[in-house]
Coordinates of C-alpha atoms and ligand atoms in Angstrom, one line a residue:
X28 CA 71.0 74.4 40.2
X29 CA 74.7 74.4 39.6
X30 CA 75.7 77.8 41.0
X31 CA 77.2 78.0 44.4
X32 CA 75.7 80.1 47.1
X33 CA 78.5 82.6 46.8
X34 CA 77.8 82.9 43.0
X35 CA 74.1 83.3 43.6
X36 CA 74.8 86.2 45.9
X37 CA 76.1 88.1 42.9
X38 CA 72.7 87.8 41.1
X39 CA 72.3 91.6 40.9
X40 CA 75.3 91.8 38.6
X41 CA 74.1 89.1 36.2
X42 CA 73.7 90.0 32.6
X43 CA 70.2 89.5 31.1
X44 CA 70.8 86.1 29.6
X45 CA 71.9 84.5 32.9
X46 CA 69.1 86.3 34.8
X47 CA 66.6 84.9 32.4
X48 CA 68.0 81.4 33.0
X49 CA 67.7 81.8 36.7
X50 CA 64.0 82.9 36.4
X51 CA 63.3 80.0 34.1
X52 CA 65.1 77.5 36.2
X53 CA 63.4 74.1 36.3
X54 CA 63.9 71.7 39.2
X55 CA 65.4 72.1 42.7
X56 CA 65.7 75.7 44.0
X57 CA 67.2 74.8 47.4
X58 CA 70.6 76.6 46.8
X59 CA 68.7 79.7 45.6
X60 CA 66.5 79.8 48.7
X61 CA 69.5 79.2 51.0
X62 CA 71.5 82.0 49.4
X63 CA 68.5 84.4 49.7
X64 CA 68.0 83.4 53.4
X65 CA 71.6 84.0 54.2
X66 CA 71.4 87.5 52.6
X67 CA 68.2 88.2 54.5
X68 CA 69.8 87.2 57.8
X69 CA 72.8 89.4 57.1
X70 CA 70.5 92.4 56.9
X71 CA 67.6 91.6 59.1
X72 CA 68.6 88.5 61.2
X73 CA 65.4 86.5 61.9
X74 CA 63.2 89.6 62.3
X75 CA 59.8 89.6 60.7
X76 CA 58.0 92.9 60.6
X77 CA 54.2 93.1 60.8
X78 CA 52.0 95.6 58.9
X79 CA 48.4 95.9 60.1
X80 CA 46.4 96.0 56.9
X81 CA 43.2 98.1 56.9
X82 CA 41.3 97.7 53.6
X83 CA 39.2 100.8 54.1
X84 CA 37.3 101.0 50.8
X85 CA 36.5 98.8 47.9
X86 CA 35.0 101.5 45.7
X87 CA 37.3 101.9 42.7
X88 CA 37.1 104.1 39.6
X89 CA 39.5 101.9 37.7
X90 CA 38.8 98.8 35.6
X91 CA 41.9 96.7 35.8
X92 CA 41.1 93.4 34.0
X93 CA 42.5 91.2 36.8
X94 CA 40.9 92.8 39.9
X95 CA 37.8 91.7 41.7
X96 CA 36.9 95.2 42.9
X97 CA 37.2 96.8 39.4
X98 CA 34.4 99.3 38.7
X99 CA 32.6 97.0 36.1
X100 CA 32.1 94.2 38.7
X101 CA 28.5 94.9 39.4
X102 CA 28.3 92.0 41.8
X103 CA 30.8 93.5 44.2
X104 CA 29.2 94.7 47.4
X105 CA 30.7 98.1 48.0
X106 CA 31.7 99.5 51.4
X107 CA 33.9 102.2 52.9
X108 CA 34.9 102.4 56.5
X109 CA 34.3 105.6 58.5
X110 CA 37.3 107.4 60.0
X111 CA 36.0 106.2 63.4
X112 CA 36.1 102.6 62.2
X113 CA 39.6 103.0 60.8
X114 CA 40.8 104.5 64.1
X115 CA 39.3 101.7 66.0
X116 CA 41.2 99.2 63.8
X117 CA 44.4 101.1 64.7
X118 CA 43.5 101.0 68.4
X119 CA 43.0 97.3 68.1
X120 CA 46.2 96.8 66.2
X121 CA 48.3 99.0 68.5
X122 CA 47.2 96.9 71.5
X123 CA 48.3 93.8 69.6
X124 CA 51.8 95.3 69.0
X125 CA 51.4 96.6 65.4
X126 CA 53.6 99.7 64.7
X127 CA 52.7 100.1 61.1
X128 CA 49.3 100.6 59.7
X129 CA 48.6 100.2 55.9
X130 CA 45.6 102.0 54.6
X131 CA 44.7 100.2 51.4
X132 CA 41.8 100.7 49.1
X133 CA 40.4 101.1 45.6
X134 CA 40.7 104.5 43.9
X135 CA 37.6 105.8 45.7
X136 CA 36.6 109.2 44.4
X137 CA 35.2 110.1 47.8
X138 CA 38.7 110.0 49.3
X139 CA 39.6 113.6 48.8
X140 CA 43.0 114.8 49.7
X141 CA 41.5 116.6 52.7
X142 CA 39.9 113.3 53.9
X143 CA 43.1 111.3 53.5
X144 CA 45.3 114.0 55.2
X145 CA 42.9 114.3 58.1
X146 CA 42.9 110.5 58.6
X147 CA 46.7 110.3 58.4
X148 CA 47.0 113.2 60.9
X149 CA 44.6 111.6 63.3
X150 CA 46.5 108.3 63.3
X151 CA 49.9 110.0 63.6
X152 CA 48.6 112.2 66.5
X153 CA 47.2 109.2 68.3
X154 CA 50.2 106.9 67.6
X155 CA 53.3 109.0 66.9
X156 CA 55.5 105.9 67.2
X157 CA 53.8 104.2 64.3
X158 CA 54.4 104.4 60.6
X159 CA 51.4 105.0 58.2
X160 CA 51.6 103.5 54.8
X161 CA 49.1 104.5 52.1
X162 CA 48.2 102.3 49.2
X163 CA 45.4 104.2 47.3
X164 CA 46.6 104.3 43.8
X165 CA 47.7 106.9 41.2
X166 CA 47.4 110.6 42.2
X167 CA 48.8 113.9 41.1
X168 CA 52.1 114.8 42.7
X169 CA 50.4 117.6 44.7
X170 CA 48.2 115.0 46.4
X171 CA 51.2 112.8 47.3
X172 CA 53.0 115.9 48.7
X173 CA 49.9 116.7 50.8
X174 CA 49.8 113.2 52.3
X175 CA 53.5 113.3 53.1
X176 CA 53.1 116.7 54.7
X177 CA 50.2 115.3 56.8
X178 CA 52.6 112.7 58.1
X179 CA 52.3 109.6 55.9
X180 CA 55.6 107.7 55.9
X181 CA 55.3 105.1 53.1
X182 CA 53.4 104.4 49.9
X183 CA 52.7 101.1 48.2
X184 CA 52.0 101.2 44.5
X185 CA 52.9 98.1 42.5
X186 CA 54.0 99.0 39.0
X187 CA 52.2 95.7 38.0
X188 CA 54.4 95.2 34.9
X189 CA 57.3 97.1 33.4
X190 CA 56.6 96.7 29.7
X191 CA 54.1 98.9 27.8
X192 CA 52.6 96.0 25.8
X193 CA 52.0 93.9 28.8
X194 CA 50.6 96.8 30.8
X195 CA 48.0 97.3 28.0
X196 CA 47.1 93.6 28.2
X197 CA 46.3 94.0 31.9
X198 CA 44.6 97.4 31.9
X199 CA 42.1 99.5 29.9
X200 CA 43.4 102.3 27.7
X201 CA 42.8 105.0 30.2
X202 CA 45.6 103.6 32.4
X203 CA 49.2 103.9 31.4
X204 CA 52.5 102.5 32.5
X205 CA 54.0 105.9 32.0
X206 CA 51.7 107.5 34.6
X207 CA 52.2 104.6 37.0
X208 CA 56.0 105.1 36.8
X209 CA 55.6 108.9 37.1
X210 CA 53.7 108.3 40.4
X211 CA 56.5 106.0 41.7
X212 CA 59.3 108.5 40.9
X213 CA 57.2 111.4 42.4
X214 CA 56.7 109.5 45.6
X215 CA 60.4 108.7 45.9
X216 CA 61.3 112.3 45.1
X217 CA 59.0 113.6 47.8
X218 CA 60.6 111.4 50.4
X219 CA 58.2 108.5 51.0
X220 CA 59.6 105.0 51.6
X221 CA 58.2 103.5 48.4
X222 CA 57.0 100.0 47.5
X223 CA 56.6 98.8 44.0
X224 CA 55.9 95.2 42.7
X225 CA 54.0 92.9 40.4
X226 CA 51.9 89.8 40.2
X227 CA 53.6 86.6 39.2
X228 CA 52.0 84.6 36.4
X229 CA 49.6 87.4 35.2
X230 CA 48.1 86.7 31.8
X231 CA 50.6 87.4 29.0
X232 CA 53.6 87.4 31.3
X233 CA 56.6 85.6 30.2
X234 CA 60.2 85.5 31.5
X235 CA 60.9 88.5 29.4
X236 CA 58.4 90.6 31.3
X237 CA 59.8 89.4 34.6
X238 CA 63.2 90.4 33.6
X239 CA 61.9 93.9 32.7
X240 CA 60.3 94.0 36.1
X241 CA 63.7 93.3 37.8
X242 CA 65.4 95.9 35.6
X243 CA 62.8 98.5 36.3
X244 CA 63.1 97.9 40.1
X245 CA 66.9 98.3 39.8
X246 CA 66.2 101.7 38.3
X247 CA 63.6 102.7 40.9
X248 CA 65.5 101.2 43.9
X249 CA 62.3 100.9 46.1
X250 CA 62.4 100.2 49.8
X251 CA 59.6 97.6 49.6
X252 CA 58.7 95.1 46.8
X253 CA 55.3 93.4 46.9
X254 CA 54.9 90.4 44.8
X255 CA 52.3 87.6 44.8
X256 CA 50.8 85.2 42.4
X257 CA 48.0 86.4 40.1
X258 CA 44.8 84.6 41.0
X259 CA 41.7 84.8 38.8
X260 CA 38.5 86.3 40.0
X261 CA 35.3 84.9 38.6
X262 CA 33.7 88.3 37.8
X263 CA 36.6 89.7 35.7
X264 CA 37.7 89.3 32.1
X265 CA 40.5 87.0 33.4
X266 CA 38.1 84.6 35.1
X267 CA 39.3 81.7 32.9
X268 CA 43.1 82.4 33.2
X269 CA 45.5 80.2 35.0
X270 CA 46.9 81.4 38.4
X271 CA 50.6 82.1 39.0
X272 CA 52.5 79.2 40.5
X273 CA 54.0 78.8 44.0
X274 CA 57.3 77.7 42.5
X275 CA 57.8 80.8 40.3
X276 CA 56.6 83.1 43.0
X277 CA 59.1 81.7 45.5
X278 CA 61.9 81.8 43.0
X279 CA 61.1 85.5 42.2
X280 CA 61.1 86.2 46.0
X281 CA 64.6 84.8 46.3
X282 CA 65.9 86.6 43.2
X283 CA 64.5 89.8 44.6
X284 CA 66.2 89.3 48.0
X285 CA 69.5 88.6 46.3
X286 CA 69.2 91.6 44.0
X287 CA 67.9 94.0 46.7
X288 CA 69.4 92.7 50.0
X289 CA 68.0 95.5 52.1
X290 CA 64.4 95.4 50.8
X291 CA 61.2 94.9 52.8
X292 CA 59.6 91.9 51.1
X293 CA 56.2 90.6 52.2
X294 CA 55.0 87.0 52.2
X295 CA 51.6 88.0 50.8
X296 CA 48.1 86.8 51.4
X297 CA 47.9 85.7 47.7
X298 CA 50.9 83.4 48.4
X299 CA 49.0 82.0 51.3
X300 CA 46.0 81.5 49.1
X301 CA 47.6 79.3 46.5
X302 CA 49.3 77.1 49.1
X303 CA 48.4 76.5 52.8
X304 CA 52.1 76.9 53.7
X305 CA 52.8 79.5 51.0
X306 CA 53.7 82.3 53.4
X307 CA 56.0 80.1 55.5
X308 CA 57.8 79.0 52.3
X309 CA 57.9 82.7 51.3
X310 CA 59.8 83.6 54.5
X311 CA 62.2 80.8 53.9
X312 CA 62.8 82.1 50.3
X313 CA 63.8 85.6 51.6
X314 CA 60.6 87.4 52.6
X315 CA 60.7 89.4 55.9
X316 CA 57.3 91.0 56.2
X317 CA 53.8 89.8 57.0
X318 CA 50.6 91.7 56.7
X319 CA 47.8 90.5 59.0
X320 CA 44.4 91.9 58.3
X321 CA 42.9 94.4 60.8
X322 CA 39.8 95.1 58.6
X323 CA 36.5 94.3 60.5
X324 CA 35.4 90.9 59.2
X325 CA 32.0 92.0 57.8
X326 CA 33.8 94.5 55.5
X327 CA 36.8 92.3 54.8
X328 CA 34.8 89.6 52.9
X329 CA 34.0 92.3 50.3
X330 CA 37.6 93.2 49.7
X331 CA 37.5 90.4 47.2
X332 CA 40.4 90.9 44.8
X333 CA 40.6 87.3 43.7
X334 CA 38.8 84.0 44.3
X335 CA 39.3 82.0 47.5
X336 CA 41.2 84.8 49.3
X337 CA 42.2 83.5 52.8
X338 CA 41.6 85.0 56.2
X339 CA 38.2 86.4 55.2
X340 CA 36.4 85.6 58.4
X341 CA 39.1 85.5 61.1
X342 CA 39.0 88.4 63.5
X343 CA 42.2 90.5 63.8
X344 CA 43.4 88.9 67.1
X345 CA 43.1 85.4 65.6
X346 CA 44.8 86.5 62.4
X347 CA 47.7 88.0 64.4
X348 CA 48.1 84.8 66.5
X349 CA 48.0 82.6 63.4
X350 CA 50.7 84.6 61.7
X351 CA 52.9 84.5 64.9
X352 CA 52.7 80.7 64.9
X353 CA 53.5 80.5 61.2
X354 CA 56.5 82.7 61.5
X355 CA 57.8 80.7 64.5
X356 CA 57.3 77.4 62.8
X357 CA 60.0 78.3 60.2
X358 CA 62.5 79.7 62.7
X359 CA 61.9 83.5 62.5
X360 CA 60.4 85.9 65.0
X361 CA 57.9 88.7 64.8
X362 CA 59.2 92.0 66.3
X363 CA 57.0 94.8 67.5
X364 CA 58.7 97.6 65.6
X365 CA 57.9 100.1 62.8
X366 CA 60.1 97.9 60.7
X367 CA 61.8 100.6 58.6
X368 CA 64.1 99.6 55.8
X369 CA 67.8 98.9 56.7
X370 CA 69.7 100.2 53.7
Ligands
SAM423 N1 44.2 100.8 44.3 C1 45.5 100.6 44.8 C2 46.5 100.4 43.7 O1 46.1 100.4 42.6 O2 47.7 100.3 44.0 C3 45.6 99.5 45.9 C4 44.6 98.4 45.8 S1 45.0 97.2 44.6 C5 43.5 96.2 44.7 C6 46.3 96.2 45.4 C7 47.0 95.2 44.5 O3 46.2 94.0 44.4 C8 47.3 95.5 43.1 O4 48.5 96.3 43.0 C9 47.4 94.1 42.4 O5 48.7 93.8 42.2 C10 46.7 93.2 43.5 N2 45.7 92.4 42.8 C11 44.5 92.8 42.3 N3 43.9 91.8 41.7 C12 44.6 90.7 41.9 C13 44.5 89.3 41.5 N4 43.4 88.9 40.8 N5 45.4 88.4 41.9 C14 46.5 88.8 42.6 N6 46.7 90.1 43.0 C15 45.8 91.0 42.6

């Protein structure tokens, strides 16, 4: 890579052609990682924020072609946690220092607005110093408003891909990019801290689609960006597709850090699945968030989005300890903090 670190820090101002070249770059990415790490340190020092992930249901009414919990996967063993189980995950997490809980799940028709609002309210009443993040898919604006009024702070909804044609390649006809985007803009407008994102290396994705993702994110200006490699699941239409690569995912993490210096950027479980040191490399490439799993282990094994997902049978305490060591090993430190965005 010929560019100097100072030039790389101007990545967000690059025209399309040069950005395409950066995404497509072959060979050493050391300067890119270094520039991203410098920018991350300017905004967040060596802090790494934890999110306690609670995968509370794997029922889903959607049929996304890539996802292991899609409704057509008859082999999936379905579960939903009770509110008591979810609160007990939070109790456990709070004692371990977590100050953000992420409630993630499929689009489970049993999750009425009343049920979600009551859950959010119970968590916020018990732990007013914690942030609650929801990641439960596409809803009408009125539902998002109700969750926000109940006390939810953040919402994660990856846009998945920013071009219509590619969106249609990944989803059945009843899902649309237009609605996904509508959700994200509604969430922002309501006042949530919003996370978007995409899979790297999903079937049919080329550099052109990745460029469109970056341009869409510039328009949305999210607080969080979740990316990870696509990994096939054997019971989906994409069973035979190739996974996304470590190299491209790391490069995209660095480009995102340079383009969105303030952003909260997780080193994801999927990254840890394609490489045993994927999350550590992710941190070095600009990521500043880790998401240890607080889901009870017997349920966790059924939140099976893709093959060979890691951390399926570690209990929450072990998962937390393991991530602490990983973070330390690359020179950063976990802080017990809500970890709000620093714009
Ligand atoms: N239902 C919610 C939604 O649609 O946002 C949240 C749950 S969904 C399973 C969470 C994310 O998992 C998706 O946004 C998608 O990017 C990711 N995911 C699903 N299948 C995957 C796969 N095969 N490889 C990598 N990531 C995957």
